[in-house]
């Protein structure tokens, strides 16, 4: 049986593996790194899926809490082996989470990268908000990718369930949605009437399903 300490160590290792692999992928988009192409995408997905699974392990005897935990849906999403682009917001979140652990770990905070972790932790809320905004903006791409056959139907469904649960229980995710709506509101009048109507219908639907959006719009 895994102890609390071993779960934490495995969690750090899984996140560190995910961050390392994804950083290599990001670097390969900027500079030529031929060996990166030979790294199977599923290795990255397994690393981050393991990290999310380990956050659920302490709650293994409480099914209700597991089903109401967004990490459950993150775990399911990565089991579908999503394309690399869709991992970006989770990569940012992992960097934030690992940074906070590094700063409290006696053996890790003495290394040079701890200064970068300190900078990330100092701007933790803004960085997490950026991750959430990207996560919401990915929705059309996830749907389109599934419809065009670049990713699976289960990939789209699990992502949709993740977003739905996040909007239900995470105030920062609802704030991220509000920021996106405010930007669209400022630009929508420049679009054709049909697009404006489609947006307003969608916005009305979101206000019915997520009352917090409606209330926040009144108070902004």
GROMACS .gro file of C-alpha atoms in nm:
model
  220
    1UNK     CA    1   0.000   0.000   0.000
    2UNK     CA    2   0.122   0.348  -0.085
    3UNK     CA    3   0.201   0.574   0.209
    4UNK     CA    4   0.124   0.945   0.210
    5UNK     CA    5   0.493   1.024   0.160
    6UNK     CA    6   0.538   0.780  -0.128
    7UNK     CA    7   0.225   0.916  -0.301
    8UNK     CA    8   0.368   1.268  -0.278
    9UNK     CA    9   0.706   1.155  -0.415
   10UNK     CA   10   0.540   0.971  -0.704
   11UNK     CA   11   0.321   1.274  -0.771
   12UNK     CA   12   0.626   1.502  -0.791
   13UNK     CA   13   0.807   1.253  -1.016
   14UNK     CA   14   0.507   1.217  -1.249
   15UNK     CA   15   0.459   1.592  -1.277
   16UNK     CA   16   0.831   1.650  -1.328
   17UNK     CA   17   0.833   1.389  -1.605
   18UNK     CA   18   0.533   1.553  -1.771
   19UNK     CA   19   0.688   1.900  -1.745
   20UNK     CA   20   1.020   1.778  -1.886
   21UNK     CA   21   0.865   1.595  -2.181
   22UNK     CA   22   0.625   1.875  -2.266
   23UNK     CA   23   0.901   2.135  -2.237
   24UNK     CA   24   1.096   1.933  -2.494
   25UNK     CA   25   0.793   1.932  -2.724
   26UNK     CA   26   0.751   2.309  -2.685
   27UNK     CA   27   1.122   2.363  -2.752
   28UNK     CA   28   1.102   2.147  -3.066
   29UNK     CA   29   0.840   2.385  -3.207
   30UNK     CA   30   1.096   2.667  -3.182
   31UNK     CA   31   1.431   2.497  -3.243
   32UNK     CA   32   1.519   2.175  -3.423
   33UNK     CA   33   1.532   1.879  -3.184
   34UNK     CA   34   1.513   1.564  -3.401
   35UNK     CA   35   1.508   1.318  -3.109
   36UNK     CA   36   1.184   1.466  -2.972
   37UNK     CA   37   0.985   1.324  -3.264
   38UNK     CA   38   1.079   0.972  -3.151
   39UNK     CA   39   0.924   1.020  -2.805
   40UNK     CA   40   0.576   0.861  -2.806
   41UNK     CA   41   0.302   1.106  -2.714
   42UNK     CA   42   0.146   0.845  -2.489
   43UNK     CA   43   0.446   0.870  -2.252
   44UNK     CA   44   0.353   1.231  -2.178
   45UNK     CA   45  -0.011   1.138  -2.130
   46UNK     CA   46   0.076   0.850  -1.896
   47UNK     CA   47   0.295   1.079  -1.684
   48UNK     CA   48   0.027   1.343  -1.633
   49UNK     CA   49  -0.253   1.086  -1.598
   50UNK     CA   50  -0.052   0.921  -1.320
   51UNK     CA   51  -0.012   1.256  -1.145
   52UNK     CA   52  -0.388   1.317  -1.150
   53UNK     CA   53  -0.460   0.961  -1.038
   54UNK     CA   54  -0.230   1.004  -0.738
   55UNK     CA   55  -0.428   1.311  -0.624
   56UNK     CA   56  -0.736   1.087  -0.613
   57UNK     CA   57  -0.567   0.797  -0.432
   58UNK     CA   58  -0.620   0.934  -0.078
   59UNK     CA   59  -0.995   0.955  -0.154
   60UNK     CA   60  -1.019   0.600  -0.291
   61UNK     CA   61  -1.281   0.501  -0.032
   62UNK     CA   62  -1.506   0.801  -0.096
   63UNK     CA   63  -1.668   0.761  -0.437
   64UNK     CA   64  -1.881   1.076  -0.407
   65UNK     CA   65  -1.578   1.297  -0.353
   66UNK     CA   66  -1.396   1.133  -0.644
   67UNK     CA   67  -1.690   1.195  -0.880
   68UNK     CA   68  -1.702   1.562  -0.776
   69UNK     CA   69  -1.328   1.615  -0.818
   70UNK     CA   70  -1.211   1.783  -1.139
   71UNK     CA   71  -0.891   1.577  -1.121
   72UNK     CA   72  -1.104   1.270  -1.196
   73UNK     CA   73  -1.205   1.419  -1.529
   74UNK     CA   74  -0.849   1.533  -1.597
   75UNK     CA   75  -0.741   1.172  -1.542
   76UNK     CA   76  -1.009   1.042  -1.780
   77UNK     CA   77  -0.917   1.306  -2.039
   78UNK     CA   78  -0.553   1.199  -2.048
   79UNK     CA   79  -0.650   0.833  -2.075
   80UNK     CA   80  -0.784   0.925  -2.422
   81UNK     CA   81  -0.429   1.019  -2.531
   82UNK     CA   82  -0.516   1.375  -2.647
   83UNK     CA   83  -0.305   1.572  -2.897
   84UNK     CA   84  -0.010   1.765  -2.754
   85UNK     CA   85  -0.166   2.107  -2.807
   86UNK     CA   86  -0.453   2.026  -2.571
   87UNK     CA   87  -0.207   1.957  -2.289
   88UNK     CA   88  -0.088   2.319  -2.272
   89UNK     CA   89  -0.317   2.448  -1.993
   90UNK     CA   90  -0.244   2.137  -1.783
   91UNK     CA   91   0.128   2.192  -1.839
   92UNK     CA   92   0.096   2.544  -1.699
   93UNK     CA   93  -0.100   2.413  -1.400
   94UNK     CA   94   0.162   2.145  -1.335
   95UNK     CA   95   0.439   2.405  -1.339
   96UNK     CA   96   0.248   2.608  -1.078
   97UNK     CA   97   0.179   2.306  -0.856
   98UNK     CA   98   0.534   2.172  -0.870
   99UNK     CA   99   0.678   2.518  -0.806
  100UNK     CA  100   0.489   2.548  -0.477
  101UNK     CA  101   0.616   2.204  -0.369
  102UNK     CA  102   0.977   2.285  -0.460
  103UNK     CA  103   0.972   2.595  -0.239
  104UNK     CA  104   0.865   2.389   0.062
  105UNK     CA  105   1.101   2.097   0.000
  106UNK     CA  106   1.434   2.134   0.190
  107UNK     CA  107   1.632   1.933  -0.066
  108UNK     CA  108   1.484   2.095  -0.377
  109UNK     CA  109   1.471   2.463  -0.288
  110UNK     CA  110   1.852   2.488  -0.279
  111UNK     CA  111   1.881   2.426  -0.655
  112UNK     CA  112   1.904   2.708  -0.911
  113UNK     CA  113   1.560   2.637  -1.060
  114UNK     CA  114   1.404   2.729  -0.724
  115UNK     CA  115   1.434   3.098  -0.820
  116UNK     CA  116   1.211   3.034  -1.122
  117UNK     CA  117   0.970   2.846  -0.898
  118UNK     CA  118   0.960   3.145  -0.666
  119UNK     CA  119   0.869   3.376  -0.957
  120UNK     CA  120   0.592   3.139  -1.068
  121UNK     CA  121   0.459   3.104  -0.714
  122UNK     CA  122   0.461   3.480  -0.666
  123UNK     CA  123   0.228   3.517  -0.966
  124UNK     CA  124   0.039   3.196  -0.893
  125UNK     CA  125  -0.314   3.333  -0.932
  126UNK     CA  126  -0.241   3.508  -1.262
  127UNK     CA  127  -0.068   3.202  -1.406
  128UNK     CA  128  -0.355   2.972  -1.305
  129UNK     CA  129  -0.603   3.217  -1.456
  130UNK     CA  130  -0.404   3.207  -1.781
  131UNK     CA  131  -0.422   2.826  -1.777
  132UNK     CA  132  -0.800   2.836  -1.726
  133UNK     CA  133  -0.853   3.087  -2.005
  134UNK     CA  134  -0.651   2.870  -2.243
  135UNK     CA  135  -0.845   2.564  -2.127
  136UNK     CA  136  -1.176   2.732  -2.213
  137UNK     CA  137  -1.045   2.864  -2.545
  138UNK     CA  138  -0.945   2.509  -2.637
  139UNK     CA  139  -1.310   2.395  -2.646
  140UNK     CA  140  -1.371   2.477  -3.017
  141UNK     CA  141  -1.039   2.314  -3.111
  142UNK     CA  142  -1.120   1.998  -2.915
  143UNK     CA  143  -1.460   1.971  -3.085
  144UNK     CA  144  -1.319   2.042  -3.431
  145UNK     CA  145  -1.033   1.798  -3.379
  146UNK     CA  146  -1.278   1.523  -3.287
  147UNK     CA  147  -1.510   1.597  -3.581
  148UNK     CA  148  -1.218   1.590  -3.826
  149UNK     CA  149  -1.085   1.265  -3.683
  150UNK     CA  150  -0.761   1.401  -3.535
  151UNK     CA  151  -0.871   1.297  -3.186
  152UNK     CA  152  -1.127   1.053  -3.051
  153UNK     CA  153  -1.490   1.110  -2.962
  154UNK     CA  154  -1.408   1.011  -2.603
  155UNK     CA  155  -1.143   1.283  -2.598
  156UNK     CA  156  -1.411   1.543  -2.673
  157UNK     CA  157  -1.661   1.398  -2.425
  158UNK     CA  158  -1.412   1.378  -2.137
  159UNK     CA  159  -1.296   1.735  -2.204
  160UNK     CA  160  -1.657   1.854  -2.204
  161UNK     CA  161  -1.724   1.680  -1.872
  162UNK     CA  162  -1.408   1.834  -1.728
  163UNK     CA  163  -1.512   2.186  -1.829
  164UNK     CA  164  -1.866   2.132  -1.701
  165UNK     CA  165  -1.745   2.014  -1.359
  166UNK     CA  166  -1.484   2.293  -1.339
  167UNK     CA  167  -1.747   2.560  -1.406
  168UNK     CA  168  -1.969   2.402  -1.143
  169UNK     CA  169  -1.722   2.396  -0.854
  170UNK     CA  170  -1.427   2.623  -0.940
  171UNK     CA  171  -1.478   2.997  -0.891
  172UNK     CA  172  -1.158   3.082  -1.080
  173UNK     CA  173  -1.281   2.890  -1.383
  174UNK     CA  174  -1.605   3.092  -1.376
  175UNK     CA  175  -1.399   3.411  -1.352
  176UNK     CA  176  -1.197   3.296  -1.654
  177UNK     CA  177  -1.522   3.245  -1.847
  178UNK     CA  178  -1.635   3.594  -1.748
  179UNK     CA  179  -1.310   3.745  -1.879
  180UNK     CA  180  -1.358   3.569  -2.214
  181UNK     CA  181  -1.721   3.687  -2.235
  182UNK     CA  182  -1.619   4.045  -2.161
  183UNK     CA  183  -1.364   4.038  -2.443
  184UNK     CA  184  -1.619   3.892  -2.684
  185UNK     CA  185  -1.879   4.151  -2.575
  186UNK     CA  186  -1.638   4.429  -2.672
  187UNK     CA  187  -1.582   4.280  -3.019
  188UNK     CA  188  -1.915   4.119  -3.109
  189UNK     CA  189  -2.070   4.432  -3.265
  190UNK     CA  190  -1.811   4.416  -3.544
  191UNK     CA  191  -1.936   4.073  -3.654
  192UNK     CA  192  -2.229   3.992  -3.886
  193UNK     CA  193  -2.580   3.992  -3.735
  194UNK     CA  194  -2.610   3.614  -3.761
  195UNK     CA  195  -2.291   3.570  -3.558
  196UNK     CA  196  -2.417   3.821  -3.301
  197UNK     CA  197  -2.744   3.631  -3.261
  198UNK     CA  198  -2.563   3.299  -3.230
  199UNK     CA  199  -2.338   3.443  -2.959
  200UNK     CA  200  -2.629   3.596  -2.766
  201UNK     CA  201  -2.820   3.265  -2.777
  202UNK     CA  202  -2.512   3.083  -2.651
  203UNK     CA  203  -2.462   3.340  -2.378
  204UNK     CA  204  -2.826   3.309  -2.267
  205UNK     CA  205  -2.783   2.933  -2.250
  206UNK     CA  206  -2.471   2.969  -2.032
  207UNK     CA  207  -2.653   3.211  -1.803
  208UNK     CA  208  -2.930   2.957  -1.753
  209UNK     CA  209  -2.686   2.673  -1.686
  210UNK     CA  210  -2.436   2.875  -1.481
  211UNK     CA  211  -2.621   3.145  -1.289
  212UNK     CA  212  -2.293   3.283  -1.151
  213UNK     CA  213  -2.212   3.422  -1.497
  214UNK     CA  214  -2.538   3.613  -1.503
  215UNK     CA  215  -2.486   3.751  -1.152
  216UNK     CA  216  -2.127   3.852  -1.217
  217UNK     CA  217  -2.223   4.027  -1.541
  218UNK     CA  218  -2.466   4.241  -1.343
  219UNK     CA  219  -2.202   4.330  -1.085
  220UNK     CA  220  -1.905   4.395  -1.313
   0.00000   0.00000   0.00000
